[in-house]
Amino acid sequence: MASTIREISRQDTVSIAELYEQVRARTMQIVAPLEIEDYVIQTAEFMSPARWHIGHTSWFFETVLQAHKPGYRVYSEDFLFYFNSYYEGFGERIERPKRGTKSRPTVKETVAYRNYIDEQVLAILQSPERLPDVETVLSLVRLGLEHEMQHQELLVYDIKHLLCDQFDAPIKPLPNSAIQVEGMAEIEGGLFRLGYDGSRSNSSYEFAFDNEKPAHQVFLQDYAIDKALVSNGDFLEFINDGGYQNFRWWFSEGWEAVNHEQWRAPLYWELHGEWMIRDFAGLQPAMSKKDEPVTHVSYFEASAFAKWAGKRLPTEAEWEKAACYDSRRNVRTAFPWGDTGPSSGNTNLFENGFWSVAPIGAFPEGANAYGCQQMIGDVWEWTTSDYVPYPGFKTEFDEYNDKWFVNQKVLRGGSFATPQLHVRATYRNFFHAHERWMISGFRCAKDL
Ligand SMILES: [Fe+2]
């Protein structure tokens, strides 16, 4: 029986303990429709079984208990080995491609471990004054909740890869497009302050990762950026024009991927006489979804489309300025529509419950000052920017973000699988150029 996804409050009236309970409960709501057999299967090297996610997110909190709870004893050395992801500092671990090769710990044992960790963490959160280093513990727990929300999104990707429309997702009906979105916004260049500049909202639950800091000046040329995300209909034109057969649109590495992987369309597209798209709701003609943003494209595919269209992808600074700067009022806001957090009325994030992208123009209230739509939610948007540290970067947690600063591209804006509490205009997500099992799409830019 599918469970309904509940809202998580970003209000200050909620204590850190309540926030912990809400976020942890969300993970179990996501996996609730799975059958026991579904929890342990690994369908590709890049995905992880659901059992691993629910254990690994608990392991993360156990590392906090180990370091900061006086007298804490490890739950199981075997679990430390199986549920560590990539942290060299926390010892030996199973290789990522082998997470689906073991049936132990069982799902039941993993849930018991999860419940035990919850009891232990809640015990310290209910009387934090007893801890010698309360500030550190509270900031690590807050980080642990952001980490958990990242894994909630990964669970959606991984469940889609495993089951897709066989998963009994609690899907709510998609809204219709409310307005036509066409053309490009022209944005003036000059100095722009890129990155997270301290809290802009009144909530103490405001959070930013170290990789979004420090805010710093960058120089932009004048540019234009699409008001709408590239749609399935747009992408179908590229396919029908022989885009996947023409080397001239592709980077050399992208062309190698096209040939090696036999790419002819985005992931989850199937050719049945005509192109069809499979998602959580089933298999439908791509043409019936022509007004929805294209998703499950790699950086290579996004770049090839942009070149074919006579455009290019934006840099992350161009994307961020378009998302949160209003040149007429000379103000910068936390989100395209202002400083209040996202709601189901202005974005398509996980709480909307669509388990899908929404049609272009479905959220006119989420527009920015330049008229760009759906910059937050729906799909993570590829940028041309390399994922590297900002000038003046200081790591706040070893091995979390800093060790990935090579060979990946930045994506911005969050997807329909991103929790509302987790997203910001300054958020820097990152993936390799060939990856496409995540909810990735794009909009184009061009020079003026
Ligand atoms: Fe993780």
XYZ file of C-alpha atoms and ligand atoms in Angstrom:
449
model
C 0.000 0.000 0.000
C 1.531 3.291 -1.068
C 1.999 5.833 1.674
C 1.476 9.569 1.240
C 4.493 11.841 1.458
C 4.032 14.349 4.249
C 5.370 17.899 4.305
C 8.435 18.679 6.390
C 8.384 21.973 8.211
C 11.113 24.570 7.835
C 9.606 26.538 10.730
C 11.708 27.503 13.731
C 9.010 26.203 16.042
C 10.155 22.691 15.145
C 13.012 21.440 17.303
C 16.047 19.690 15.820
C 14.718 16.444 17.342
C 11.382 16.885 15.531
C 13.161 17.724 12.300
C 15.270 14.581 12.741
C 12.160 12.444 13.195
C 10.413 13.988 10.184
C 13.353 13.559 7.808
C 14.099 10.006 8.983
C 10.422 9.037 8.632
C 10.380 10.367 5.052
C 13.012 7.820 3.964
C 10.852 4.953 5.207
C 7.780 6.462 3.494
C 9.639 6.411 0.177
C 10.567 2.729 0.441
C 7.210 1.628 1.919
C 5.744 0.332 -1.389
C 8.775 -1.946 -1.995
C 8.486 -5.721 -1.593
C 11.189 -7.407 0.457
C 12.932 -8.786 -2.674
C 13.240 -5.254 -4.108
C 15.451 -4.013 -1.268
C 18.619 -5.951 -2.102
C 18.891 -5.864 -5.919
C 21.561 -3.738 -7.619
C 20.646 -3.155 -11.277
C 23.794 -1.212 -12.234
C 27.178 -0.346 -10.748
C 26.121 3.280 -10.277
C 22.970 2.530 -8.272
C 22.577 1.131 -4.785
C 19.977 -1.212 -3.295
C 17.324 0.393 -1.069
C 18.486 -1.721 1.893
C 21.927 -0.138 1.532
C 20.506 3.420 1.515
C 18.457 2.936 4.692
C 21.474 1.406 6.447
C 24.047 3.857 5.090
C 22.090 6.947 6.199
C 21.979 5.402 9.681
C 25.697 4.572 9.524
C 26.327 8.288 8.905
C 24.654 9.142 12.226
C 26.497 6.294 13.919
C 29.814 7.958 13.014
C 28.572 11.015 14.944
C 27.632 8.835 17.923
C 31.016 7.094 17.841
C 32.881 10.393 17.913
C 30.691 12.400 20.272
C 28.582 10.223 22.560
C 30.608 9.294 25.640
C 30.725 5.514 26.077
C 28.989 4.710 22.765
C 29.646 1.145 21.565
C 29.523 0.258 17.868
C 26.360 -1.636 16.875
C 28.149 -4.067 14.556
C 31.599 -4.059 12.926
C 30.077 -5.896 9.931
C 27.560 -3.087 9.463
C 30.346 -0.482 9.529
C 31.954 -2.369 6.634
C 28.778 -2.817 4.587
C 27.205 0.609 5.102
C 30.232 2.911 4.691
C 30.074 4.487 1.216
C 33.414 6.033 0.308
C 34.894 7.459 3.520
C 38.560 6.390 3.758
C 38.672 7.976 7.210
C 36.072 5.525 8.522
C 37.867 2.353 7.511
C 37.434 -0.542 5.087
C 34.212 -0.832 3.098
C 32.536 -2.974 0.498
C 33.164 -1.859 -3.089
C 30.243 0.076 -4.541
C 29.478 -2.353 -7.418
C 29.210 -5.192 -4.871
C 26.491 -3.702 -2.660
C 23.946 -5.941 -4.352
C 25.980 -9.153 -4.005
C 25.065 -9.802 -0.376
C 21.787 -10.803 1.222
C 23.086 -9.958 4.729
C 22.517 -7.861 6.728
C 18.892 -8.658 6.009
C 16.305 -5.932 5.520
C 14.881 -6.759 8.955
C 18.316 -6.442 10.563
C 18.923 -3.167 8.719
C 15.616 -1.689 9.927
C 16.448 -2.788 13.491
C 19.833 -1.036 13.145
C 18.081 2.064 11.843
C 15.668 2.077 14.782
C 18.529 1.631 17.247
C 20.439 4.581 15.771
C 17.268 6.704 15.937
C 16.866 5.938 19.655
C 20.483 6.841 20.310
C 20.435 10.082 18.319
C 17.094 11.209 19.753
C 18.387 10.538 23.254
C 21.229 13.017 22.748
C 19.012 15.536 20.924
C 16.537 15.553 23.777
C 19.186 16.642 26.266
C 22.053 18.075 24.213
C 23.321 20.148 27.154
C 24.908 16.954 28.516
C 27.262 16.738 25.541
C 30.751 18.182 25.869
C 30.677 19.581 22.302
C 27.051 20.407 21.684
C 27.584 22.868 18.788
C 29.620 20.359 16.788
C 27.103 17.581 17.365
C 24.133 19.718 16.335
C 25.877 20.837 13.145
C 26.814 17.225 12.313
C 23.238 16.088 12.896
C 22.041 18.895 10.614
C 24.560 17.743 7.984
C 23.337 14.176 8.509
C 19.789 15.303 7.701
C 20.939 16.987 4.468
C 22.839 13.780 3.681
C 19.672 11.786 4.341
C 17.707 14.044 1.968
C 20.352 13.520 -0.722
C 19.855 9.789 -0.314
C 16.071 10.201 -0.470
C 16.568 11.661 -3.933
C 19.016 8.886 -4.861
C 16.419 6.354 -3.685
C 13.988 7.780 -6.238
C 16.606 7.437 -9.020
C 17.540 3.923 -7.916
C 13.956 2.698 -7.471
C 13.170 4.076 -10.934
C 16.131 2.157 -12.365
C 15.079 -1.015 -10.571
C 11.312 -0.959 -11.049
C 10.180 2.149 -12.945
C 6.428 1.741 -13.596
C 6.295 -1.484 -11.583
C 6.788 0.629 -8.442
C 3.522 1.481 -6.719
C 4.392 5.157 -6.255
C 1.736 7.344 -4.584
C 1.450 9.528 -7.687
C -0.635 12.710 -7.677
C -2.031 13.997 -11.007
C 0.151 16.440 -12.940
C -1.005 20.057 -13.300
C -1.623 21.554 -16.738
C 0.518 24.224 -18.269
C -0.884 27.604 -17.169
C 1.078 29.831 -19.557
C 3.091 29.663 -22.776
C 6.807 30.039 -22.093
C 8.902 31.096 -25.067
C 12.060 32.934 -25.953
C 15.156 33.936 -24.045
C 15.754 36.403 -21.235
C 18.507 38.915 -21.968
C 20.692 39.539 -18.945
C 23.281 42.239 -18.546
C 26.854 41.300 -17.700
C 29.199 42.843 -15.159
C 30.219 41.826 -11.684
C 28.034 39.252 -9.968
C 28.395 37.845 -6.462
C 28.310 34.056 -6.875
C 27.586 31.647 -4.029
C 26.032 31.456 -0.600
C 26.266 34.678 1.362
C 24.811 33.724 4.750
C 21.208 33.248 5.682
C 18.639 35.238 3.686
C 15.661 33.685 5.417
C 14.606 33.945 9.029
C 14.769 30.210 9.599
C 17.507 28.693 11.719
C 17.079 25.584 9.554
C 18.678 27.448 6.697
C 21.665 25.406 5.604
C 24.331 25.521 2.895
C 27.126 23.136 1.999
C 30.753 24.218 2.155
C 31.000 23.955 -1.653
C 28.560 26.896 -2.050
C 30.925 29.166 -0.095
C 32.446 31.666 0.074
C 30.409 34.088 -2.032
C 32.760 35.899 -4.381
C 32.759 38.264 -7.347
C 32.790 36.907 -10.879
C 32.551 38.795 -14.143
C 29.853 37.927 -16.660
C 29.491 39.013 -20.264
C 26.012 39.973 -21.461
C 24.087 36.786 -22.191
C 20.678 35.331 -22.941
C 19.153 32.278 -21.272
C 16.075 30.229 -22.228
C 12.948 31.088 -20.260
C 11.848 27.446 -20.543
C 13.590 24.150 -19.996
C 14.284 22.165 -23.164
C 11.213 19.967 -23.706
C 10.702 16.415 -24.930
C 9.200 17.948 -28.077
C 12.350 20.026 -28.667
C 14.538 16.999 -28.044
C 12.469 14.840 -30.382
C 13.274 17.314 -33.160
C 16.969 16.814 -32.466
C 16.517 13.029 -32.590
C 14.418 13.191 -35.773
C 17.027 15.427 -37.382
C 19.584 12.643 -36.921
C 21.215 14.298 -33.912
C 22.502 11.006 -32.502
C 23.941 10.052 -35.891
C 25.843 13.269 -36.593
C 29.299 13.581 -35.039
C 29.407 17.338 -35.608
C 27.197 18.124 -32.600
C 29.170 16.028 -30.129
C 32.268 16.338 -27.989
C 34.749 13.600 -28.845
C 34.044 11.796 -25.548
C 30.320 12.224 -26.084
C 30.526 10.745 -29.578
C 32.441 7.784 -28.112
C 29.645 7.305 -25.559
C 26.965 7.489 -28.277
C 28.701 4.746 -30.225
C 29.862 2.616 -27.330
C 26.554 2.765 -25.446
C 24.445 2.799 -28.625
C 22.591 5.883 -27.422
C 19.723 6.902 -29.712
C 17.608 8.849 -27.189
C 17.598 9.766 -23.470
C 17.522 7.001 -20.859
C 14.034 5.467 -20.382
C 13.028 6.273 -23.995
C 11.930 3.186 -25.970
C 11.293 2.829 -29.687
C 7.988 1.064 -30.366
C 7.262 2.309 -33.884
C 7.451 5.785 -32.329
C 9.512 7.052 -29.405
C 7.879 6.282 -26.054
C 8.949 7.355 -22.545
C 8.708 5.031 -19.559
C 8.409 6.628 -16.123
C 6.756 5.871 -12.778
C 3.305 6.344 -14.384
C 3.874 3.924 -17.274
C 4.833 3.952 -20.950
C 3.526 6.838 -23.050
C 4.312 8.319 -26.476
C 6.990 10.998 -26.245
C 4.682 13.228 -28.307
C 2.045 13.059 -25.572
C 4.713 14.484 -23.236
C 6.140 16.977 -25.708
C 5.508 19.941 -23.381
C 7.330 18.373 -20.426
C 11.022 19.055 -19.775
C 13.356 16.429 -21.225
C 15.160 14.468 -18.539
C 17.659 11.614 -18.105
C 20.108 13.229 -20.500
C 23.870 13.273 -20.001
C 26.010 16.412 -20.237
C 27.101 15.101 -23.637
C 23.518 14.957 -24.910
C 22.621 18.377 -23.470
C 25.718 19.922 -25.076
C 25.043 18.252 -28.434
C 21.468 19.551 -28.447
C 22.636 23.072 -27.581
C 25.173 23.083 -30.428
C 22.546 21.751 -32.856
C 20.187 24.530 -31.710
C 22.858 27.206 -32.295
C 23.173 27.868 -28.590
C 25.278 26.647 -25.658
C 24.737 25.616 -22.044
C 24.973 28.339 -19.368
C 27.789 28.594 -16.839
C 26.743 28.102 -13.236
C 27.243 31.841 -12.586
C 24.953 32.704 -15.510
C 22.391 30.227 -14.188
C 22.587 31.590 -10.627
C 22.288 35.229 -11.684
C 19.234 34.372 -13.801
C 17.747 32.416 -10.881
C 18.045 34.929 -8.085
C 18.936 38.421 -9.233
C 16.506 41.200 -10.107
C 18.349 43.886 -12.045
C 15.421 46.354 -12.040
C 15.348 46.438 -8.249
C 19.053 45.589 -7.849
C 18.260 42.905 -5.275
C 19.278 39.332 -4.874
C 16.903 36.767 -3.379
C 17.317 33.220 -2.061
C 14.941 31.799 -4.697
C 13.673 33.034 -8.092
C 10.407 34.295 -6.557
C 11.846 35.809 -3.366
C 13.213 34.757 0.004
C 10.473 32.426 1.217
C 11.065 28.708 0.844
C 9.591 26.642 -2.012
C 5.982 25.489 -1.884
C 3.912 23.109 -3.987
C 2.330 26.170 -5.596
C 5.491 27.582 -7.153
C 7.762 24.588 -7.817
C 7.732 20.877 -8.595
C 9.797 19.286 -5.844
C 9.359 15.965 -4.045
C 6.471 17.144 -1.838
C 4.298 17.727 -4.921
C 4.065 13.944 -5.209
C 4.047 13.865 -9.023
C 7.047 11.488 -9.264
C 7.533 13.188 -12.636
C 8.469 16.417 -14.329
C 5.567 18.843 -14.745
C 4.614 20.553 -18.023
C 6.480 23.712 -18.956
C 4.497 26.712 -17.734
C 2.794 24.823 -14.897
C 4.249 27.088 -12.179
C 3.991 30.730 -13.270
C 4.320 31.873 -9.641
C 7.802 30.368 -9.507
C 9.158 32.634 -12.255
C 12.107 34.924 -11.637
C 12.412 38.617 -12.440
C 13.580 37.814 -15.987
C 10.598 35.552 -16.719
C 12.521 32.266 -16.540
C 10.310 29.374 -15.433
C 10.979 26.229 -13.402
C 14.551 27.092 -12.433
C 13.918 25.405 -9.086
C 12.472 21.885 -9.254
C 11.539 19.558 -12.139
C 15.090 18.748 -13.371
C 18.656 19.403 -12.280
C 20.063 21.645 -14.999
C 23.442 20.944 -16.577
C 25.899 23.851 -16.696
C 29.243 24.076 -18.512
C 30.998 24.733 -15.204
C 33.492 22.270 -13.810
C 32.843 21.215 -10.238
C 35.816 22.900 -8.554
C 36.181 24.766 -5.250
C 35.256 28.433 -5.165
C 38.191 30.767 -4.417
C 38.678 30.785 -0.647
C 36.934 27.426 -0.157
C 37.366 25.828 3.263
C 36.248 22.277 3.862
C 33.721 21.893 6.677
C 33.613 18.090 6.677
C 36.367 15.810 5.424
C 35.601 13.673 2.382
C 32.073 15.041 1.960
C 32.388 17.500 -0.926
C 36.059 18.358 -1.257
C 37.319 15.040 -2.582
C 35.012 15.197 -5.616
C 36.446 18.422 -7.064
C 37.687 16.820 -10.299
C 36.183 15.644 -13.607
C 32.539 16.458 -12.822
C 30.086 19.095 -14.037
C 27.841 21.315 -11.911
C 24.050 20.994 -12.108
C 21.680 23.516 -10.560
C 18.137 23.913 -9.315
C 16.855 20.598 -7.889
C 14.457 18.074 -9.400
C 11.026 16.591 -8.774
C 12.819 14.163 -6.448
C 14.491 16.868 -4.325
C 12.899 17.673 -0.939
C 11.801 21.308 -0.506
C 13.951 21.770 2.589
C 17.041 20.582 0.699
C 17.179 22.990 -2.254
C 18.573 26.520 -2.771
C 19.527 28.675 -5.757
C 23.190 28.408 -4.699
C 23.110 24.585 -4.399
C 25.837 22.907 -6.481
C 25.056 19.355 -7.472
C 27.632 17.450 -9.539
C 27.767 14.439 -11.819
C 30.070 12.997 -14.467
C 29.415 14.075 -18.054
C 28.214 10.629 -19.169
C 25.768 9.988 -16.292
C 22.029 10.077 -16.949
C 20.181 7.942 -14.426
C 19.558 11.030 -12.285
C 16.807 13.585 -13.020
C 18.939 15.776 -15.298
C 17.753 18.214 -17.953
C 18.832 21.638 -19.182
C 18.061 25.018 -20.656
C 20.276 26.757 -23.201
C 22.060 30.092 -23.198
C 23.824 32.204 -25.794
C 26.129 35.205 -26.032
C 24.665 38.601 -26.813
Fe 26.103 9.011 1.493
